[in-house]
Short mmCIF file of C-alpha atoms in Angstrom, two decimals:
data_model
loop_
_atom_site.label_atom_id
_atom_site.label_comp_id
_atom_site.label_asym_id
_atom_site.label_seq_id
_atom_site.Cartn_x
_atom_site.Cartn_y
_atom_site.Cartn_z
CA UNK A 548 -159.34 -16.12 170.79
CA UNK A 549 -155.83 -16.98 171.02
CA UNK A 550 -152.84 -14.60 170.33
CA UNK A 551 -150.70 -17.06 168.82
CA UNK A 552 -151.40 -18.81 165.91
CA UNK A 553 -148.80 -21.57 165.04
CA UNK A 554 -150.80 -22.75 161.66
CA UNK A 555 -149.88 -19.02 160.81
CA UNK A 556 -146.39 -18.65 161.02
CA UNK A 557 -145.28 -21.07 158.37
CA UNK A 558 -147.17 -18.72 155.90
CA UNK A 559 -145.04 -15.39 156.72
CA UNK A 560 -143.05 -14.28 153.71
CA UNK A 561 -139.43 -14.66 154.43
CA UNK A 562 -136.97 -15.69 152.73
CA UNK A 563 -134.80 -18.24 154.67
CA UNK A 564 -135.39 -21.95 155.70
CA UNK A 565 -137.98 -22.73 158.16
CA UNK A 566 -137.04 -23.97 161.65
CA UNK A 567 -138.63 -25.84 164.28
CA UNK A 568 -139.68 -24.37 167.78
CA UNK A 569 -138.81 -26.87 170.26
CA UNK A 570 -139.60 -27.78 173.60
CA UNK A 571 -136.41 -27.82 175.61
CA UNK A 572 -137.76 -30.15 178.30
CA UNK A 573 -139.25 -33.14 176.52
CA UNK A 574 -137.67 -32.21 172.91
CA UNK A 575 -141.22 -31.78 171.26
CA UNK A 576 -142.33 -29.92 168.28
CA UNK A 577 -143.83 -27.16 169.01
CA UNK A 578 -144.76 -25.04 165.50
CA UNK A 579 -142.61 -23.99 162.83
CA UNK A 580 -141.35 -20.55 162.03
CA UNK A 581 -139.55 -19.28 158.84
CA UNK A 582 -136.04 -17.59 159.58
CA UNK A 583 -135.67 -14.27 158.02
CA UNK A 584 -132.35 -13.64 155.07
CA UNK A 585 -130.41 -10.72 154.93
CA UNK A 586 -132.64 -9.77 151.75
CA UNK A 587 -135.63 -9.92 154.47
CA UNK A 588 -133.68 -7.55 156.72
CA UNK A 589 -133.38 -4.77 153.49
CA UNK A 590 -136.54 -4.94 153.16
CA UNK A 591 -137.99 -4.66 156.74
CA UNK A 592 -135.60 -1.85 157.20
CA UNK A 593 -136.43 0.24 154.19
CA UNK A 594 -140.30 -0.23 155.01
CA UNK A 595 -139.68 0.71 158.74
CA UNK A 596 -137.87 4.32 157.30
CA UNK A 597 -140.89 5.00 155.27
CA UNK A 598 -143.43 4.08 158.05
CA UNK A 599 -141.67 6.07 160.80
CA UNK A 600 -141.57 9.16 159.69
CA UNK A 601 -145.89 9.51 159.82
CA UNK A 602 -145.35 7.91 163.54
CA UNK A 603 -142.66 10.09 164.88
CA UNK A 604 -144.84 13.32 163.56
CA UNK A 605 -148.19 11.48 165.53
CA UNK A 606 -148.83 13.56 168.73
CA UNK A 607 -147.53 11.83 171.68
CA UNK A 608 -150.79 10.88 173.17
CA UNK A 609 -151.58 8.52 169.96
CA UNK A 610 -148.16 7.15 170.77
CA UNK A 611 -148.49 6.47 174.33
CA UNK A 612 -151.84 5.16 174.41
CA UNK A 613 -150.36 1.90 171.73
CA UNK A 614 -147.87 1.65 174.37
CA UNK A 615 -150.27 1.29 177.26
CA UNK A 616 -152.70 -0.88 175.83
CA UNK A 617 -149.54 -3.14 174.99
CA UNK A 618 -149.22 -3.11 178.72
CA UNK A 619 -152.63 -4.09 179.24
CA UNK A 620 -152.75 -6.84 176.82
CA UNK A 621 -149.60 -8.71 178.50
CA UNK A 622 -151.99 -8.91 181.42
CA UNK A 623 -154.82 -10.08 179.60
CA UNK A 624 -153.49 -12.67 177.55
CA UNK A 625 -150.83 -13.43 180.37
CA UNK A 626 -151.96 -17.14 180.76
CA UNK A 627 -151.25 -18.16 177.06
CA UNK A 628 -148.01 -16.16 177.09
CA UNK A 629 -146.88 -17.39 180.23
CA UNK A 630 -147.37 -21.15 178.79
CA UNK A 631 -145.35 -20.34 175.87
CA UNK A 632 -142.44 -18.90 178.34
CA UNK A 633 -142.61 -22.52 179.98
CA UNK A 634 -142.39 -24.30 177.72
CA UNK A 635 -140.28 -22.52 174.37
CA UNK A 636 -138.25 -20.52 176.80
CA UNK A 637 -137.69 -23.68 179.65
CA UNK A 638 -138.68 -21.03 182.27
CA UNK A 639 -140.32 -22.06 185.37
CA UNK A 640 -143.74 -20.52 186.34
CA UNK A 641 -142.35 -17.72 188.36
CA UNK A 642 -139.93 -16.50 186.04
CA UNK A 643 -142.35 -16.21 183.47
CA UNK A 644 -144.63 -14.07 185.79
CA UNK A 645 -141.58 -12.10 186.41
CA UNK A 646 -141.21 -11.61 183.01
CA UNK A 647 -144.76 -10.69 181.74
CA UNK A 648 -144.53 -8.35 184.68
CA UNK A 649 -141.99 -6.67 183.05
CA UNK A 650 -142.91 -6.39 179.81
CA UNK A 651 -146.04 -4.80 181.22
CA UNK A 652 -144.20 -1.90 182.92
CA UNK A 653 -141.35 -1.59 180.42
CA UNK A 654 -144.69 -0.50 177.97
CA UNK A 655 -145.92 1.85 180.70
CA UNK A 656 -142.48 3.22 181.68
CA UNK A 657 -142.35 3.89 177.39
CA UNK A 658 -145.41 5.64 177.50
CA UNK A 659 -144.45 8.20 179.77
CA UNK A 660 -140.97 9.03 177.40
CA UNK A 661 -143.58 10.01 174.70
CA UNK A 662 -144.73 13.21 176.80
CA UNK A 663 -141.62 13.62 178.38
CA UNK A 664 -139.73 17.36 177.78
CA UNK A 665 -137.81 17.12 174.39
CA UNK A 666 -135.33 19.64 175.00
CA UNK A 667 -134.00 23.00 176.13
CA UNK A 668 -133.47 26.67 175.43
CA UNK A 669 -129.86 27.13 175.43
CA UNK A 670 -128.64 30.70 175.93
CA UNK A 671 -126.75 32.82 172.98
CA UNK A 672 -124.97 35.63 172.47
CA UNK A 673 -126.53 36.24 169.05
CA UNK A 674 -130.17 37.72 168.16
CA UNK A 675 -131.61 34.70 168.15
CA UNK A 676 -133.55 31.86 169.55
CA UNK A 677 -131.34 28.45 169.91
CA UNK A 678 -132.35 25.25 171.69
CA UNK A 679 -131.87 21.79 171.54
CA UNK A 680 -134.48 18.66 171.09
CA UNK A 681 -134.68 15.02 171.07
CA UNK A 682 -135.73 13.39 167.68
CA UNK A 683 -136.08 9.80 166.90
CA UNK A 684 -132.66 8.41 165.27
CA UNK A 685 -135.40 6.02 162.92
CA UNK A 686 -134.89 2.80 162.40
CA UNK A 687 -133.52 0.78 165.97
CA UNK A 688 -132.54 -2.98 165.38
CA UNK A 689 -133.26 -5.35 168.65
CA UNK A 690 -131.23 -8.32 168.61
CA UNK A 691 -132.20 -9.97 171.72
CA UNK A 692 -130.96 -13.75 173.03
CA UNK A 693 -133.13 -17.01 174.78
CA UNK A 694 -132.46 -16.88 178.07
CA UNK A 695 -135.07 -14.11 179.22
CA UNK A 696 -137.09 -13.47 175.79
CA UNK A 697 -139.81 -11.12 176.60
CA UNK A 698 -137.87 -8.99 178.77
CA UNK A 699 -135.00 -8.70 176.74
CA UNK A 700 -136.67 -7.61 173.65
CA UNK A 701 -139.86 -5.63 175.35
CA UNK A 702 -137.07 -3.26 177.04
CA UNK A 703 -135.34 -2.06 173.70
CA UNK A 704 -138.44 -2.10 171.54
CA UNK A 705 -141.26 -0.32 173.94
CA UNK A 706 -138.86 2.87 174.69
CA UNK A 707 -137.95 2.71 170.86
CA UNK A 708 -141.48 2.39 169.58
CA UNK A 709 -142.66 5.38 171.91
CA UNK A 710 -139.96 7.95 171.48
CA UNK A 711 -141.31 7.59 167.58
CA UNK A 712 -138.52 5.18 166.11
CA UNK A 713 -139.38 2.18 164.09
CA UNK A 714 -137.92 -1.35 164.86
CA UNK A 715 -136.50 -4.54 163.36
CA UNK A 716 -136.40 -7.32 166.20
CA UNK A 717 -134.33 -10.09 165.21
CA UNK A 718 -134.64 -12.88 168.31
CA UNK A 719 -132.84 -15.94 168.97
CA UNK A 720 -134.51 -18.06 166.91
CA UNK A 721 -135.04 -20.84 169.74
CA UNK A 722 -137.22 -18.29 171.63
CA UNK A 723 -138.73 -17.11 168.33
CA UNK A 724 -142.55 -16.83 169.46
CA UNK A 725 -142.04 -15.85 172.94
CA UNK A 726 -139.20 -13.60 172.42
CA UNK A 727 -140.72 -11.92 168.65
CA UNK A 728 -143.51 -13.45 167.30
CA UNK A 729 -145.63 -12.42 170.67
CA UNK A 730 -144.77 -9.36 170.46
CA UNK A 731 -146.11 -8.75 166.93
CA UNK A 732 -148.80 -9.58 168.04
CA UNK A 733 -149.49 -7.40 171.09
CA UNK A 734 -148.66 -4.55 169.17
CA UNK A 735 -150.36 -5.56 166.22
CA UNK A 736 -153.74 -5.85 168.72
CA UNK A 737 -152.60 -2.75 170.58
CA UNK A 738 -153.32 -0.58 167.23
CA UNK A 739 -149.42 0.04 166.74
CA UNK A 740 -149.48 1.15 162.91
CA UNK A 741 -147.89 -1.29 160.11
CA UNK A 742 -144.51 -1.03 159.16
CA UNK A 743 -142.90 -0.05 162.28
CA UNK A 744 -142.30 -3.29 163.92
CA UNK A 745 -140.71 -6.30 161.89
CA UNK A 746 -140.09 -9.13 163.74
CA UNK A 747 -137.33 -11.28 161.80
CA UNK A 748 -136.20 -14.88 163.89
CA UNK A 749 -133.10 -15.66 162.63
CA UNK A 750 -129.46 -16.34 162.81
CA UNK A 751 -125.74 -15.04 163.01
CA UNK A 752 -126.52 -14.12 159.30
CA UNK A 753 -129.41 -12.12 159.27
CA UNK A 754 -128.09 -10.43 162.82
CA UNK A 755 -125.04 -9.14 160.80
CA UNK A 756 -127.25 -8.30 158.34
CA UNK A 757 -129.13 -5.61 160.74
CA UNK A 758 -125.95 -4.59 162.02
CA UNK A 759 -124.80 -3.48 158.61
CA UNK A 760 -127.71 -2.23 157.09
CA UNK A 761 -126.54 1.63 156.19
CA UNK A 762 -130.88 2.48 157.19
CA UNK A 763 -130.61 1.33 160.95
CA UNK A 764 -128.31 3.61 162.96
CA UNK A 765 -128.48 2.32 166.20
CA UNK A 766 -128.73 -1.12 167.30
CA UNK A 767 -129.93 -2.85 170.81
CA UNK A 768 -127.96 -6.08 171.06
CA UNK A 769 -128.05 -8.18 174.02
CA UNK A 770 -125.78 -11.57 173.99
CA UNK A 771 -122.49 -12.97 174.66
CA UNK A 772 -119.53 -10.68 175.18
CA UNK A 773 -118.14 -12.73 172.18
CA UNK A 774 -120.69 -12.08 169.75
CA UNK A 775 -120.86 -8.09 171.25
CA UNK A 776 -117.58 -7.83 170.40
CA UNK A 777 -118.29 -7.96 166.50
CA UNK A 778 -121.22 -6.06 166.93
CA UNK A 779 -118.95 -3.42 167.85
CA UNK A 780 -116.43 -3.79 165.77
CA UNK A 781 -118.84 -4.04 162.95
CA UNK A 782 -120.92 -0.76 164.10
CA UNK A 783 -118.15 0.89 165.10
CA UNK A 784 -116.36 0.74 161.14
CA UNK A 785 -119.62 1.85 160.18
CA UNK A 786 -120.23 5.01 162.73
CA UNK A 787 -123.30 3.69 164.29
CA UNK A 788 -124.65 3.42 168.27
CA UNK A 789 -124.71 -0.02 169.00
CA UNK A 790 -125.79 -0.69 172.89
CA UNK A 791 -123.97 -3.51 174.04
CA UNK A 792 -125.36 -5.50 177.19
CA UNK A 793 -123.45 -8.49 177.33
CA UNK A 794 -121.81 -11.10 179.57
CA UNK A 795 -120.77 -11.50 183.23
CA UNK A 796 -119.29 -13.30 186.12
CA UNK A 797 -121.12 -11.68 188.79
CA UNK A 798 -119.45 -11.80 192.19
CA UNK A 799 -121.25 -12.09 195.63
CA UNK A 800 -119.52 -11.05 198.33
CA UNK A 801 -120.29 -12.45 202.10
CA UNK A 802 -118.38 -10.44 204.72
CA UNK A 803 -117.85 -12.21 208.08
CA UNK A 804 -121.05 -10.92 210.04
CA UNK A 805 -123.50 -12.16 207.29
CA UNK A 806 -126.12 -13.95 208.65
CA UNK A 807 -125.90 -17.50 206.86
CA UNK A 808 -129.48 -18.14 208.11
CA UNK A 809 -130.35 -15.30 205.44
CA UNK A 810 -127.86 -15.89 203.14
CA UNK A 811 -128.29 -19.29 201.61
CA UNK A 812 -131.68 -18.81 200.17
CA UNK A 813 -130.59 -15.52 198.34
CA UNK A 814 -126.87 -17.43 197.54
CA UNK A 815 -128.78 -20.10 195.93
CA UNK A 816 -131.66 -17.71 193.97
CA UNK A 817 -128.17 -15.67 192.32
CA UNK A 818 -126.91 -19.26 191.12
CA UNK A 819 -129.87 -20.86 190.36
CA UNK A 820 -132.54 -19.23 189.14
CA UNK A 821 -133.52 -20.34 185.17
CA UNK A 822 -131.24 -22.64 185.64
CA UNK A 823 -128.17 -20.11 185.78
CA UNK A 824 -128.85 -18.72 182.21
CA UNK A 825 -128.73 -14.73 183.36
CA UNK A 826 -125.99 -12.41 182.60
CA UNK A 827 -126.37 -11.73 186.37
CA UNK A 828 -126.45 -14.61 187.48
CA UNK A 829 -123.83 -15.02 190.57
CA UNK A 830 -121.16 -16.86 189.74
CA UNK A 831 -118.57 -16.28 191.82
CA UNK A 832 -119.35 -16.88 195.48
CA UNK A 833 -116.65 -15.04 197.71
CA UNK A 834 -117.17 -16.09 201.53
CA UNK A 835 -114.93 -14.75 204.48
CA UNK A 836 -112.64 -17.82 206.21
CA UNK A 837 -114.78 -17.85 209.00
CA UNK A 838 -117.62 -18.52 207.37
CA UNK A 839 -116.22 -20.63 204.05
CA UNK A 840 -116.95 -24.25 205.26
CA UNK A 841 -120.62 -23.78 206.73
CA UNK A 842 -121.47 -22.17 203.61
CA UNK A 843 -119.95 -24.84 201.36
CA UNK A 844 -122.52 -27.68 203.28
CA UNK A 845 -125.24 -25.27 203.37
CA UNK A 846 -124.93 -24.36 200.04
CA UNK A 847 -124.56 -27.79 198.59
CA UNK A 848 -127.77 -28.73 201.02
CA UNK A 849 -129.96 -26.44 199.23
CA UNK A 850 -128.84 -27.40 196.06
CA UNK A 851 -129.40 -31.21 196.64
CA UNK A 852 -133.03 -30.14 197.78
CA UNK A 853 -134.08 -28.60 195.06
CA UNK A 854 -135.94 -30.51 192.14
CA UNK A 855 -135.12 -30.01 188.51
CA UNK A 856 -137.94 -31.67 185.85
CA UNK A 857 -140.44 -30.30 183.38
CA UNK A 858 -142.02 -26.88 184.41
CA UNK A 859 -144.71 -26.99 182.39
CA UNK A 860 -145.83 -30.57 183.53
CA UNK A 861 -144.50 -30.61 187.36
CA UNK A 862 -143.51 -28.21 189.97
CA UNK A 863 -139.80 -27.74 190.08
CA UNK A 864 -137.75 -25.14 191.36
CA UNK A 865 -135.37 -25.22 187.73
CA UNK A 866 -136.71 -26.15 184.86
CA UNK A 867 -134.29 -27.52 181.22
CA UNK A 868 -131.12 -25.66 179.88
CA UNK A 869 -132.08 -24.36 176.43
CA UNK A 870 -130.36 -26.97 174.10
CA UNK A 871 -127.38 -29.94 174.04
CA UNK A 872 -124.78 -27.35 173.21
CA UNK A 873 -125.47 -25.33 176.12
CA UNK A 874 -125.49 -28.22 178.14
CA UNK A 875 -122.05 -29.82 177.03
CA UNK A 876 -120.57 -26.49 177.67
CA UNK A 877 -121.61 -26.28 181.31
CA UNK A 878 -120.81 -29.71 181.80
CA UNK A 879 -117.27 -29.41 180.33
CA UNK A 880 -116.64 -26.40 182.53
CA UNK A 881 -117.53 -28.57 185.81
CA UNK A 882 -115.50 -31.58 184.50
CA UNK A 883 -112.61 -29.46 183.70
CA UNK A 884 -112.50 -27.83 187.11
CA UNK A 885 -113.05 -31.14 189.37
CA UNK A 886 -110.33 -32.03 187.35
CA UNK A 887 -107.93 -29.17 187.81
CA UNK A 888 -108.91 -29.67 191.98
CA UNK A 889 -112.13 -27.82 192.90
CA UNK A 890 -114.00 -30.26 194.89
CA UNK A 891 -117.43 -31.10 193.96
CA UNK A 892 -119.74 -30.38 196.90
CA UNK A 893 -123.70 -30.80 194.96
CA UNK A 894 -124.55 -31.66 191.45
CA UNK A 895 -122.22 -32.31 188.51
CA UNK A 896 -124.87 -34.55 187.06
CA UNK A 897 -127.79 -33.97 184.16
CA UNK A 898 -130.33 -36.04 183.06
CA UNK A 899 -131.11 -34.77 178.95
CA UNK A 900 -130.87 -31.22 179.75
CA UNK A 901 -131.59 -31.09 183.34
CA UNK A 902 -128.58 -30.33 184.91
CA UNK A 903 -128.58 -30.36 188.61
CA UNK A 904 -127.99 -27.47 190.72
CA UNK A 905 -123.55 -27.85 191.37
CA UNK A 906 -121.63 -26.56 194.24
CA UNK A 907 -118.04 -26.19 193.70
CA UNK A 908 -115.55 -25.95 196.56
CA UNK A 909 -112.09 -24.76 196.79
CA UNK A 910 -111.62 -22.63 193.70
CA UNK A 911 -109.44 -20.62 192.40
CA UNK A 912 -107.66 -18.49 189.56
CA UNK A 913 -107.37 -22.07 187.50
CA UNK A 914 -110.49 -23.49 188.15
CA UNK A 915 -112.72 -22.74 184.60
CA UNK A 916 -116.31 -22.85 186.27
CA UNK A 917 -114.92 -19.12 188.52
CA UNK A 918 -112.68 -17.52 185.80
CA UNK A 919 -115.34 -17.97 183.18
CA UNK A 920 -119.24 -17.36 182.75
CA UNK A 921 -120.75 -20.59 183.02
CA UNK A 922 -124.44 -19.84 181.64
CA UNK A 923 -125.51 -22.63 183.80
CA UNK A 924 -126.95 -23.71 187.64
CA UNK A 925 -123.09 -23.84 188.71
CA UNK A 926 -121.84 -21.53 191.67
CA UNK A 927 -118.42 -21.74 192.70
CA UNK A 928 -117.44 -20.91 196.14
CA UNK A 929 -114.03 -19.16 197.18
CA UNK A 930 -112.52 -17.88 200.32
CA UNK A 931 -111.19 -14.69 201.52
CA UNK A 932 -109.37 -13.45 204.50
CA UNK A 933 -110.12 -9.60 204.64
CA UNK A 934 -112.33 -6.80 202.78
CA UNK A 935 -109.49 -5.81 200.56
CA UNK A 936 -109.31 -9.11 199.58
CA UNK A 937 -112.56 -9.47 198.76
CA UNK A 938 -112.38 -6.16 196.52
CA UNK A 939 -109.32 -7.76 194.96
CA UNK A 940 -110.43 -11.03 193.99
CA UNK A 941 -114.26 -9.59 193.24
CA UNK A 942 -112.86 -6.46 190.65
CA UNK A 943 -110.32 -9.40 188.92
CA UNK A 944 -112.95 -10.68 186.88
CA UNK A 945 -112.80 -9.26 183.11
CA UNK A 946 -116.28 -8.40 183.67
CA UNK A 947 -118.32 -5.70 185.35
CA UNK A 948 -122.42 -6.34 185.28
CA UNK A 949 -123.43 -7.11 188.98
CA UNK A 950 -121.96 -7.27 192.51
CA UNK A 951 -124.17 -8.66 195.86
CA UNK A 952 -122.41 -7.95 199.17
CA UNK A 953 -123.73 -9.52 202.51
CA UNK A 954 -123.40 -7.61 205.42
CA UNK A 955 -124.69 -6.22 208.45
CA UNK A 956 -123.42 -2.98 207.86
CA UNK A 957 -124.99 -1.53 204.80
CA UNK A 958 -122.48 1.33 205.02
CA UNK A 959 -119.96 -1.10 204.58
CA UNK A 960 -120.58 -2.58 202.16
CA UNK A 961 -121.28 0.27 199.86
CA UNK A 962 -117.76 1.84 200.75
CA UNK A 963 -116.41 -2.05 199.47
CA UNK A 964 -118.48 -1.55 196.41
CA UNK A 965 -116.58 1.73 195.59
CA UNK A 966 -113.54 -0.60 195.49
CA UNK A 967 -115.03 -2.83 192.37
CA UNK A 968 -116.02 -1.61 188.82
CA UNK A 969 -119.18 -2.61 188.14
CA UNK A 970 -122.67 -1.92 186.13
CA UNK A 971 -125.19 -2.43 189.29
CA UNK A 972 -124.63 -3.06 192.64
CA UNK A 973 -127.12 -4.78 195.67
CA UNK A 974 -126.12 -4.89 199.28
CA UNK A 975 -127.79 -7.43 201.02
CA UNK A 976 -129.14 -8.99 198.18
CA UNK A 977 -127.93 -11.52 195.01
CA UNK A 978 -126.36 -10.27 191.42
CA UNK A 979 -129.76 -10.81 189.76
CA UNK A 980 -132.09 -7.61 189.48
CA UNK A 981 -134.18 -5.75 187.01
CA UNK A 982 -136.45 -2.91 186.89
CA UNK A 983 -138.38 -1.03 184.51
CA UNK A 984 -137.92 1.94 185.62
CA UNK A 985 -133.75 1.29 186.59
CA UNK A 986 -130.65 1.65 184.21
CA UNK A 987 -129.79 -1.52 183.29
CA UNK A 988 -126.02 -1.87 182.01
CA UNK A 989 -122.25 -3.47 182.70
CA UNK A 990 -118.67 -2.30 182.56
CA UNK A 991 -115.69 -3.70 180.92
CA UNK A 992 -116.21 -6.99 178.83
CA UNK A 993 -120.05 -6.91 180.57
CA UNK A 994 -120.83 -3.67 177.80
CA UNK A 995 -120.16 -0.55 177.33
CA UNK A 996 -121.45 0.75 179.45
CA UNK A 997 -125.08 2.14 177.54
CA UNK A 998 -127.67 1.52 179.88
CA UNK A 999 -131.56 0.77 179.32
CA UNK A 1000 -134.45 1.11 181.50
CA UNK A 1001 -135.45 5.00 182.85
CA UNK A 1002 -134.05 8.02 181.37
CA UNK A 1003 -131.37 6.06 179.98
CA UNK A 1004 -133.89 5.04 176.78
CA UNK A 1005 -133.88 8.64 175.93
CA UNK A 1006 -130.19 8.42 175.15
CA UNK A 1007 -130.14 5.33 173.83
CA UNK A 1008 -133.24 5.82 171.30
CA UNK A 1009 -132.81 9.84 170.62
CA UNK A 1010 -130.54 11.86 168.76
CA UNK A 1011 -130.21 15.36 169.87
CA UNK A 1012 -130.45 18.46 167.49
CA UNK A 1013 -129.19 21.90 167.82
CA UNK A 1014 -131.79 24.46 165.99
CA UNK A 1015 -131.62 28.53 166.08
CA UNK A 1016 -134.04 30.82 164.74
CA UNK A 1017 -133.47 34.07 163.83
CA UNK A 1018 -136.17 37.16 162.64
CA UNK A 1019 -134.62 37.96 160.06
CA UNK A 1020 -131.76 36.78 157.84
CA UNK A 1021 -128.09 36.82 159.13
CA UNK A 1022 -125.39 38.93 157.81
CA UNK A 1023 -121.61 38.48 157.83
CA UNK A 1024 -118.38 40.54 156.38
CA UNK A 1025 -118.89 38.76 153.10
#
């Protein structure tokens, strides 16, 4: 029997206007969801306080085994999910492998935070005992973005769902099912009880909604650095955690003893991959003098090699952008730097929303495609005469999410890394990473600087609580 139901979703009681899940790649209905008001937020919020405290009281066994068999059922019901990743989402086969990988272990990293210690006896000068625990902060709103659904909501709501917190997911509404509505469902079938995870697809509205509601005290937002700026602002009036992951312009540095042979493959994948629509996703290539020109025509050859069509009806190696707006953006940002003198070396051209894989050559400071994130299959190439350099140009970006450095001296490179502020760092490998079981998190305008994945999910989804306990009743001078 199939998870997902699309004759089903019209019929779910919200209160906005229903919208149409589309199929980025050939522009074809695929089922219609209703988007949620901010009355519809109010009300999954209040019923989320009054569910969670029953499930945040359940012994942590009850809560880790709904976490588990959510694992489980990503596996088993991997083929339909994975065909709703293709085609809602515009992700290619592999990435949506990668991603219901990840969504498996981000549930079976979460059950392990049920059981894990809670807190610690402090030491005190007074007859008494005092420690500290871990207790669930309540309600957690998850507003997660399109460009890697699953994963990006999975992380925030598994680790909040096991550390006894209830949740109110609000996903981009153009990766509604595969980014929220799937997940309802896993839980649902994992025997996760009701009232403790709303999914709401919806838009700006509704998302300021959950940032505002006084009931939800922390909130999991992953986006642009734009739209995480009034997050913050607004949580930040209000004296409430909000965990910002946001934007980047990740930077990959190639020293001069790189081996190009190795290089270009991994160059490419940090460009490339979905398309270019990762916050890690490299773009800014920085490539020693020696070595600039060779990489340029490599590069570009790669990019000219690889096919862009319909991953769902072809093999490609990069599926659709997401929608026309994303589309005239990335194209704007290409025509506005061939214009201001970068020198088109692959790409530039789309077909509907298959934008081919672009090389840019000779950038600089001016050129729009390197100063800002692109969110598309664009990778700029720059050149640099020494390691300081390097640092210089890499740690000028107003972001901080990702670095790559290239070298045969691993030692190196680290020391060069010290050099740059950033979230995450890979030597000998591209800006675009992610583990279950890693903190996950950016500097500067990338976030600030909360982290997710690991141990870090106990800060993010825990308050903690001083208690003492005396024998008998305390007395003072008055």
């Amino acid at each position: 029997m199939p998870l997902l139901d699309p004759t089903t979703w019209q019929s779910r009681e919200l209160a906005g206007p229903a919208y149409t899940v589309t199929e980025p790649a050939t522009g074809q209905r695929l089922g219609t969801v209703g988007l949620a008001a901010a009355e519809d937020v109010a009300a999954a919020a209040v019923a989320g306080r009054t569910a969670q405290a029953d499930w945040a009281r359940a012994p942590h066994p009850v809560r880790a085994a709904v976490l588990r068999k959510a694992g489980d059922l990503f596996a088993e019901h991997a083929g339909e999910l994975r065909e709703w990743l293709v085609r809602e989402a515009g992700n290619v086969p592999g990435k949506a492998d990668f991603e219901l990988h990840v969504a498996a272990q981000e549930c079976y990293e979460a059950a392990a935070l049920a059981s894990r210690p809670a807190g610690q006896v402090l030491p005190t000068d007074a007859p008494r005992l005092s420690y500290t625990r871990r207790v669930p902060v309540g309600v957690v709103g998850v507003i997660s973005p399109f460009n890697a659904p699953l994963v990006l909501s999975i992380r925030s709501v598994a680790p909040a769902l096991a550390l006894g917190n209830a949740v109110v997911l609000k996903p981009d509404p153009r990766t509604a099912v595969c980014g929220g509505l799937a997940l309802a469902e896993v839980f649902a079938e994992a025997g996760l009880p009701g009232g403790l995870l709303h999914v709401l697809p919806g838009g700006p509205r509704a998302g300021q909604a959950l940032v505002a509601d006084p009931r939800v005290p922390v909130i999991s937002f992953t986006g642009s650095t734009g739209a995480g700026r009034a997050v913050g602002e607004t949580a930040g009036r209000l004296l409430k955690r909000a965990h910002l992951e946001l934007g980047g312009n990740s930077a990959l540095i190639v020293l001069e003893d790189a081996d190009l042979d190795a290089v270009i493959s991994t160059a490419a994948w940090g460009s490339f991959f979905h398309q270019g629509q990762i916050c890690m996703t490299t773009g800014r290539h920085l490539v020693h003098a020696s070595l600039y020109e060779e990489y340029v025509d490599r590069l570009a050859a790669k990019a000219d090699a690889l096919t862009v069509g319909d991953p769902y009806r072809e093999p490609v190696h990069l599926g659709p952008l997401i929608d026309r707006t994303q589309l005239t953006k990335v194209h704007a940002l290409v025509e506005a730097s061939t214009a201001g003198g970068a020198r088109l070396a692959a790409g530039g051209t789309h077909d509907r929303l298959f934008y081919r894989p672009t090389v840019l050559a000779d950038t600089d400071d001016l050129t729009p495609a390197y100063t800002e994130e692109v969110f598309g299959p664009v990778a700029p190439v720059r050149s640099f005469a020494t390691a300081d350099e390097a640092a210089a140009l890499a740690a000028a970006s107003p972001y901080g999410l990702s670095l790559g450095i290239v070298t045969r001296d691993p030692g190196r490179g680290l020391d060069l890394a010290e050099h740059i502020p950033t979230g995450i760092v890979h030597v000998n490998d591209q800006t675009v990473n992610d583990e279950a079981v890693a903190p996950f998190g950016g500097v500067a305008a990338s976030g600030t600087g909360a982290r997710f994945g690991g141990d870090s999910n106990l800060e993010a989804f825990t308050d903690v609580r001083w208690t003492t306990v005396r024998a008998d009743v305390a007395r003072y001078p008055f």
